[in-house]
Short mmCIF file of C-alpha atoms in Angstrom, two decimals:
data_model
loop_
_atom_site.label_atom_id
_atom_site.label_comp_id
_atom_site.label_asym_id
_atom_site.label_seq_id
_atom_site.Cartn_x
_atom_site.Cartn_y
_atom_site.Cartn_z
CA UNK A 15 0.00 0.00 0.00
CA UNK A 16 1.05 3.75 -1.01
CA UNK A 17 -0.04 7.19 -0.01
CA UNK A 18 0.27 9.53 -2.69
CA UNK A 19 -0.59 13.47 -2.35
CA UNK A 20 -0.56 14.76 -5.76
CA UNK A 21 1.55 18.44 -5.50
CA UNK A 22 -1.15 20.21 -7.50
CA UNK A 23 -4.28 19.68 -8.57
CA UNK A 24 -3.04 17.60 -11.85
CA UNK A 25 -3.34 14.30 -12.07
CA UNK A 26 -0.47 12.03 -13.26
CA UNK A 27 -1.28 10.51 -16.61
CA UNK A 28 -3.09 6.88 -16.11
CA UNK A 29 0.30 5.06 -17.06
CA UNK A 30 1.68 6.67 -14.50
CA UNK A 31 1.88 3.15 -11.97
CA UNK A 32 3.81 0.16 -12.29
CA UNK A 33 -0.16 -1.46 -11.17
CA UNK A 34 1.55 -4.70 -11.06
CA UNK A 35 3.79 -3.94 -7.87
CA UNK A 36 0.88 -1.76 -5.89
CA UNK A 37 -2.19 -3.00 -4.42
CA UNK A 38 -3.47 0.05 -2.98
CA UNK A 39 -2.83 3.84 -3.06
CA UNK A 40 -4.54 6.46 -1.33
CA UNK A 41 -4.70 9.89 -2.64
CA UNK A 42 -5.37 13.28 -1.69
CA UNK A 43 -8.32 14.63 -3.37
CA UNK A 44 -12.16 15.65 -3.81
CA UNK A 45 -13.05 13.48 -6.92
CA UNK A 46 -12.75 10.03 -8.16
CA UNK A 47 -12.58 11.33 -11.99
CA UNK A 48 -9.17 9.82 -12.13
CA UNK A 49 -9.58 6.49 -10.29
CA UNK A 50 -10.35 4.13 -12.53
CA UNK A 51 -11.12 0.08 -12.30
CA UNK A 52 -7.41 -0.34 -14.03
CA UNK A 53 -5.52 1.65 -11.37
CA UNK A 54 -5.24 1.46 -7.44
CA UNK A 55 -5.84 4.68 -6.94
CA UNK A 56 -8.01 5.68 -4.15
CA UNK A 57 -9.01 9.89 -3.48
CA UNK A 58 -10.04 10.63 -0.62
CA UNK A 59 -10.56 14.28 1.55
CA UNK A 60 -7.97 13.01 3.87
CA UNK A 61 -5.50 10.59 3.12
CA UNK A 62 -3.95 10.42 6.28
CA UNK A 63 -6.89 9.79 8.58
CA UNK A 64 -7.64 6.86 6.14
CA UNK A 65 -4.52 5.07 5.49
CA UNK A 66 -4.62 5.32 9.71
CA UNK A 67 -8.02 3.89 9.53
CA UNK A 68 -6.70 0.88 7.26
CA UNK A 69 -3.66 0.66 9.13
CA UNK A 70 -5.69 -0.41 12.18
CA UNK A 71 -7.93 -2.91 10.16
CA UNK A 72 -4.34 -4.75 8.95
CA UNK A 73 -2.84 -4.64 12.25
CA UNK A 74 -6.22 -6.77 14.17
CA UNK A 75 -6.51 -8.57 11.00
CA UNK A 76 -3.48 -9.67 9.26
CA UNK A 77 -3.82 -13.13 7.80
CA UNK A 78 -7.17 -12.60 6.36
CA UNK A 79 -5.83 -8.87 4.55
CA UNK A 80 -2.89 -11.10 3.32
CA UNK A 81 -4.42 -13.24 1.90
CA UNK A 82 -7.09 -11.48 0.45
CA UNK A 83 -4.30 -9.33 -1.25
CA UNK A 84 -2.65 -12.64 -2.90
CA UNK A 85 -5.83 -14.16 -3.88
CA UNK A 86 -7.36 -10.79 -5.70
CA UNK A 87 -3.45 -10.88 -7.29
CA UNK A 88 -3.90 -14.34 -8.48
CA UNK A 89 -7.43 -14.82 -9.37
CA UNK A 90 -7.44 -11.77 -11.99
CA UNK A 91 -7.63 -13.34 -15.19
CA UNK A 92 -8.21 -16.76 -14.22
CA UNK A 93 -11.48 -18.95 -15.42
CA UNK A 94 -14.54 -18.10 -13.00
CA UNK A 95 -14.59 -22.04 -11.82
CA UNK A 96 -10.86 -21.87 -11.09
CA UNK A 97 -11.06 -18.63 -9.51
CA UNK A 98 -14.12 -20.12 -6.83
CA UNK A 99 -12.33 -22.82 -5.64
CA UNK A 100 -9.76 -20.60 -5.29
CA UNK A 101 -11.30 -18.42 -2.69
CA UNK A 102 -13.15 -21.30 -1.14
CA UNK A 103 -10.13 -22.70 -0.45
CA UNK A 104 -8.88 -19.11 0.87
CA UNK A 105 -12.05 -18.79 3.29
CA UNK A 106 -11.97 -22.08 4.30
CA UNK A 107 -8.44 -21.87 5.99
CA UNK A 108 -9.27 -18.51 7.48
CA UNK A 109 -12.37 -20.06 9.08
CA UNK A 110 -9.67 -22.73 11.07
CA UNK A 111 -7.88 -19.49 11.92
CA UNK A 112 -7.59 -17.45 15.22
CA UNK A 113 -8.73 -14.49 14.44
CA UNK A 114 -12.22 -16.48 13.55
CA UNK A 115 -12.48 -17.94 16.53
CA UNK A 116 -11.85 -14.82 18.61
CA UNK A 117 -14.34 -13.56 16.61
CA UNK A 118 -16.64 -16.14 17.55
CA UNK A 119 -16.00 -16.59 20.82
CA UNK A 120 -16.58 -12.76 21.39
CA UNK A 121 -19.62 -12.05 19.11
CA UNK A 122 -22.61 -10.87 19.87
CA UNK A 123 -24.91 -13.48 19.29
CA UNK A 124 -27.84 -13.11 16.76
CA UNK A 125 -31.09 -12.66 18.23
CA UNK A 126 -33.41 -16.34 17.25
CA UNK A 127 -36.02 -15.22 14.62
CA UNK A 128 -39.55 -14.69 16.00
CA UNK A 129 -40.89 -16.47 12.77
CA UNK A 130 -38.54 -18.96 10.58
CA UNK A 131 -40.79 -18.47 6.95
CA UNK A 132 -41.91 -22.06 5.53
CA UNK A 133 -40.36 -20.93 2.11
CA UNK A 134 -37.50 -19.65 1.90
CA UNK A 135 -38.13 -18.19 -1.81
CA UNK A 136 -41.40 -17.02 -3.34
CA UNK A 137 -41.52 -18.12 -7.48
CA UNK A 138 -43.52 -16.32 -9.84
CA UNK A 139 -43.73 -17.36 -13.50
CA UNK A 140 -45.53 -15.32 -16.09
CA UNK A 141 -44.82 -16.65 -19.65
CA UNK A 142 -41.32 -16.12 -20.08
CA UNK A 143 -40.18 -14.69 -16.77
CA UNK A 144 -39.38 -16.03 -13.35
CA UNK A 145 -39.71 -13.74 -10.51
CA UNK A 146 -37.57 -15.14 -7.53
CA UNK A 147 -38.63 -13.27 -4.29
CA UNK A 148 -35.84 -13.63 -1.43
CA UNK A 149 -38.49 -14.14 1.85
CA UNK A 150 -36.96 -13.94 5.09
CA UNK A 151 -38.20 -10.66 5.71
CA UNK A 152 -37.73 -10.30 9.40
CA UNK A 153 -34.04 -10.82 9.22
CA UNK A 154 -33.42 -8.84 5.98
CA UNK A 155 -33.74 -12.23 3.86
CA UNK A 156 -29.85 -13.37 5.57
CA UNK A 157 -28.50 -15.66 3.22
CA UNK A 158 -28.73 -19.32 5.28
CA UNK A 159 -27.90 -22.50 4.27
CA UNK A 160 -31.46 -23.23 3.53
CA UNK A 161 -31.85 -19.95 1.24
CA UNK A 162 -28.52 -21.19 -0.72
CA UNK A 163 -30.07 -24.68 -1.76
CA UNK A 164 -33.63 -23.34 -2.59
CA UNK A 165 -32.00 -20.75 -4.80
CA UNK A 166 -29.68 -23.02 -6.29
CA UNK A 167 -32.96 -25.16 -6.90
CA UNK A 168 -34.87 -22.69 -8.36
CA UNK A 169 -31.92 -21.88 -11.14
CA UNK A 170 -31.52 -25.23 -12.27
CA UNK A 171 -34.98 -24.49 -13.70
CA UNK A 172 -34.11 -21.78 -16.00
CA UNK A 173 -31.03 -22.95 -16.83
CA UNK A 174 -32.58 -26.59 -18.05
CA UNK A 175 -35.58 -24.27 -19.61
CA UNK A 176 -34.67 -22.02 -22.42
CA UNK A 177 -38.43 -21.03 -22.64
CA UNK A 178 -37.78 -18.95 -19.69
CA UNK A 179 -35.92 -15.66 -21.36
CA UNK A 180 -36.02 -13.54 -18.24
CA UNK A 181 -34.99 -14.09 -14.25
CA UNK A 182 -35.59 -11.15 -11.71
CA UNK A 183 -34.26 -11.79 -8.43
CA UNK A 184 -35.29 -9.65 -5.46
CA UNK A 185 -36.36 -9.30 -1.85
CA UNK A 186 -39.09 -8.95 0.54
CA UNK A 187 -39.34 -6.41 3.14
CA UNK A 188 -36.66 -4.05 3.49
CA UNK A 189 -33.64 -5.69 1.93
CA UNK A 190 -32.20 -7.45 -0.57
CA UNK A 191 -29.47 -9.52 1.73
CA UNK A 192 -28.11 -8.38 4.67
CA UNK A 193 -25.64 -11.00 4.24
CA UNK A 194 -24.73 -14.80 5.46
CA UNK A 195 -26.74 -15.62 8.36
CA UNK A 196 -24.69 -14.66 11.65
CA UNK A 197 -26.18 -17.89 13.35
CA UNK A 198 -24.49 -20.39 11.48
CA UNK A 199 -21.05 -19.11 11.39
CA UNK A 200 -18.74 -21.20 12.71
CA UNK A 201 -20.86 -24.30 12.52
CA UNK A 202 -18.97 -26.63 10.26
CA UNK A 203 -17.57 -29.34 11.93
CA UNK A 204 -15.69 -30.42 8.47
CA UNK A 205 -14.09 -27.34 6.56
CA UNK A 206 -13.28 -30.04 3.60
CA UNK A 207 -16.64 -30.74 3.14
CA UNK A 208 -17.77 -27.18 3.58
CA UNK A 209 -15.62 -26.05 1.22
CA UNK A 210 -17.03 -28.49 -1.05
CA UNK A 211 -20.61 -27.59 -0.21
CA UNK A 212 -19.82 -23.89 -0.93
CA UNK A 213 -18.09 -24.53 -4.67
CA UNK A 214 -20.66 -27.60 -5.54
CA UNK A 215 -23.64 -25.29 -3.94
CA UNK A 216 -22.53 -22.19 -5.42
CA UNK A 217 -25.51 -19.69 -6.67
CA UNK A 218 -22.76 -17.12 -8.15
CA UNK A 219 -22.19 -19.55 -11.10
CA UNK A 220 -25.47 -20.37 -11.76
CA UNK A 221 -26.15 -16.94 -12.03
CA UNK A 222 -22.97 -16.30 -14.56
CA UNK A 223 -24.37 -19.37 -16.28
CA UNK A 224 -27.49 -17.92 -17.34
CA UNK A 225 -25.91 -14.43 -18.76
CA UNK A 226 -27.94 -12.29 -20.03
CA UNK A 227 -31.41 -13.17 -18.72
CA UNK A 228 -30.39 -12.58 -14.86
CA UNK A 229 -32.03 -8.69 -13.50
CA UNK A 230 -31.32 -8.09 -9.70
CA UNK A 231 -32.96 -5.50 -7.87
CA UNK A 232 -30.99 -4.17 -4.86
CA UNK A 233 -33.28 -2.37 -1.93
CA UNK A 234 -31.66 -1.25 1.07
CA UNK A 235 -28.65 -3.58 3.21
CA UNK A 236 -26.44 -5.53 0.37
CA UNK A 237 -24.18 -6.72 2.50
CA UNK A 238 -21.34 -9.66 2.37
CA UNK A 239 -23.02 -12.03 0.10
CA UNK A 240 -26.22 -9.54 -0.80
CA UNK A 241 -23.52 -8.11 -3.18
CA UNK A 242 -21.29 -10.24 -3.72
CA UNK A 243 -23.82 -12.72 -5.66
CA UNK A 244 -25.74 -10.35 -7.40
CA UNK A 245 -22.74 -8.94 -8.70
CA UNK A 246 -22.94 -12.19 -11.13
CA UNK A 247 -25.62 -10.99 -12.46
CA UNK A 248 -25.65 -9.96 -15.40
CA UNK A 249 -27.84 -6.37 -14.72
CA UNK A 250 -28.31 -5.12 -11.06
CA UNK A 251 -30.82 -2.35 -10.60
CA UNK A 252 -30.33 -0.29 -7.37
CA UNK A 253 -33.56 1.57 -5.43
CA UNK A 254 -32.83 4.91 -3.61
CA UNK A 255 -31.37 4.47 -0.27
CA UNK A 256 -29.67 1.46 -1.27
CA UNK A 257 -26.28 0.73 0.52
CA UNK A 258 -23.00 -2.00 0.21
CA UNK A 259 -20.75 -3.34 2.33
CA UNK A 260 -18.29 -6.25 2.39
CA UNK A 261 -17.26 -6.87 6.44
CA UNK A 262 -15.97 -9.73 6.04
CA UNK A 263 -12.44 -8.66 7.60
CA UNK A 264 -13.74 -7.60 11.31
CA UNK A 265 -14.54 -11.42 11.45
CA UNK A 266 -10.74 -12.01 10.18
CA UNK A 267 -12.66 -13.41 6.97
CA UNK A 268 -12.37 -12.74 3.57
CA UNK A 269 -15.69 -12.58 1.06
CA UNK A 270 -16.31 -16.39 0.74
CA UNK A 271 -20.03 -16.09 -1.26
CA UNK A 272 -18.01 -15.05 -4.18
CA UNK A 273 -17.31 -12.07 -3.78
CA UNK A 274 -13.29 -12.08 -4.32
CA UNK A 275 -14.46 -13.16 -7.74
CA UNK A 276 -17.45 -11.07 -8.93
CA UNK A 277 -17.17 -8.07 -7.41
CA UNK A 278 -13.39 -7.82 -8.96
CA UNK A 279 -14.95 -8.68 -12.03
CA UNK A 280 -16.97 -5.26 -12.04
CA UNK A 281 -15.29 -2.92 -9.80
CA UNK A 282 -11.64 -4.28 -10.22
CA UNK A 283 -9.44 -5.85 -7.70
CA UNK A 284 -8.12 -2.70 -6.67
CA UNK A 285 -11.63 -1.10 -5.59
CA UNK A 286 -12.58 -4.57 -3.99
CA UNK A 287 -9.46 -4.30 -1.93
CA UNK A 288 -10.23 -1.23 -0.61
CA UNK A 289 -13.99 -1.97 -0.04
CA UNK A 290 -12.71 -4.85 2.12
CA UNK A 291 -9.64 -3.14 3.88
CA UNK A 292 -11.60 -0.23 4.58
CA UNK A 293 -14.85 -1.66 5.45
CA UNK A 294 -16.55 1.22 3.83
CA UNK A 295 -20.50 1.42 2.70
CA UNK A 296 -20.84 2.09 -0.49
CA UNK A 297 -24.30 4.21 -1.98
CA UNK A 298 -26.23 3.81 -4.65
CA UNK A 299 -24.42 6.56 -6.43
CA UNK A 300 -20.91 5.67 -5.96
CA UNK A 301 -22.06 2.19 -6.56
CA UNK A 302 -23.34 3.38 -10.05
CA UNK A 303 -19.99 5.20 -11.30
CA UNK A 304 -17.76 2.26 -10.19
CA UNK A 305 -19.93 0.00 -11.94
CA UNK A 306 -21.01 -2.30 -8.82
CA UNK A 307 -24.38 -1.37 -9.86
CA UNK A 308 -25.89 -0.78 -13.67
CA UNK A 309 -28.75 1.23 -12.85
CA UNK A 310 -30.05 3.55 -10.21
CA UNK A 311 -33.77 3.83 -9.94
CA UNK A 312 -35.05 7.56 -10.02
#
């Protein structure tokens, strides 16, 4: 990592980094104009405060910002199946790490749900389209275990069914995904066959699979894996008020739903590094000009 304060308000030219020796580098600045998805070039108001800020986040955490760094280096390029079992593998030796199980040990523990919904997913077909409705409202539809196999059911059919030209994916209630469901981290017994659960059970490459016909529609929390599988999609639509965020790190976790791959894949690894180091939310709007998003809703 670099910190860079330009001494005027020009901007080098964009060849102006050897990219392949930097990860991350934060500059001084009011606009992102001249950070691009090809460069690790960061502006921010204060560089200083926020390098600190990082600084912190690497010091608590780092094995997992290690190897998130090395696996962002060596997954660019690389085929989307080789690139998944690539992070599995990553997450999967982070969750028999210690900074996990601090993590776990000192949690907060979820609340139980008042009411566990009998269906996880609501299906809708009209003609041509599928409507898939995420539906566990009450907790900001978290992704479980149960929600990952009902969705990975419910995309075999369009991907068997060519009839079916058009899949929206959304969510009830006030949320897309507020991310992997708190209450069942740290319950694998196995981490071999997790990790093959996670690459065999994987909704991300379904969702690559069927191209152009996937539309998500983002509404308020994205978090962890409420962005990082939609960002397979081929189209994400964003309402007002929506917001991102990829925490993964406070757990001493990487993104394991994906997210090392997809997100990259839109954003670049150099934007996805900093979402991670920095834990920052993301809006709608800066969502929209790094491209994490395709369209914001008026």
């Amino acid at each position: 990592m670099a910190l860079w304060e330009p001494p005027n308000s020009s901007f080098p030219p964009p060849d102006w980094l050897p990219v392949r020796n930097i990860d991350l580098v934060i500059a001084a600045g009011r606009s992102e104009d001249e950070s691009t998805e090809n460069q690790p070039l960061i502006v921010v108001p204060d560089p200083l405060e926020e390098l600190q800020r990082i600084d912190t986040e690497l010091q608590r955490r780092p094995a997992a910002a290690g190897i998130l760094v090395r696996l962002l280096r060596a997954t660019a390029g690389v085929p989307l199946e080789t690139a998944l079992e690539m992070e599995s593998l990553a997450y999967g030796t982070l969750l028999g790490g210690i900074d996990f199980k601090d993590w776990l040990r000192y949690r907060k523990r979820p609340s139980p749900s008042r009411t566990v919904p009998t269906d996880p997913l609501f299906l809708e077909r009209s003609d041509d389209r599928l409507v898939i409705t995420l539906n566990d409202p009450e907790r900001h539809n978290a992704y479980s275990a149960r929600m990952r196999d009902a969705l990975v059911e419910a995309l075999a059919v369009p991907l068997a069914d060519d009839s079916i030209s058009a899949v929206e994916i959304t969510g009830a209630g006030r949320s897309l995904c507020s991310g992997a469901d708190l209450g069942e981290f740290g319950s694998a017994s196995d981490l071999a066959a997790a990790h093959l659960v996670r690459t065999q059970q994987h909704v991300g490459r379904a969702l690559a699979a069927l191209g152009e016909r996937v539309h998500v529609r983002a509404h308020g929390a994205c978090i962890g894996a409420g962005i990082e599988i939609p960002a397979f999609a081929s189209r994400i639509t964003a309402a007002p008020g929506t917001f991102f965020r990829l925490p993964e790190l406070q757990m001493g976790l990487i993104p394991g739903a994906g997210g090392c791959v997809s997100i990259p894949r839109r954003i670049g690894r150099f934007r996805t590094l900093y979402m991670v180091l920095s834990g920052m939310t993301v809006r709608a709007d800066r969502a929209l000009r790094w491209g994490l998003i395709d369209t914001l809703e008026d």
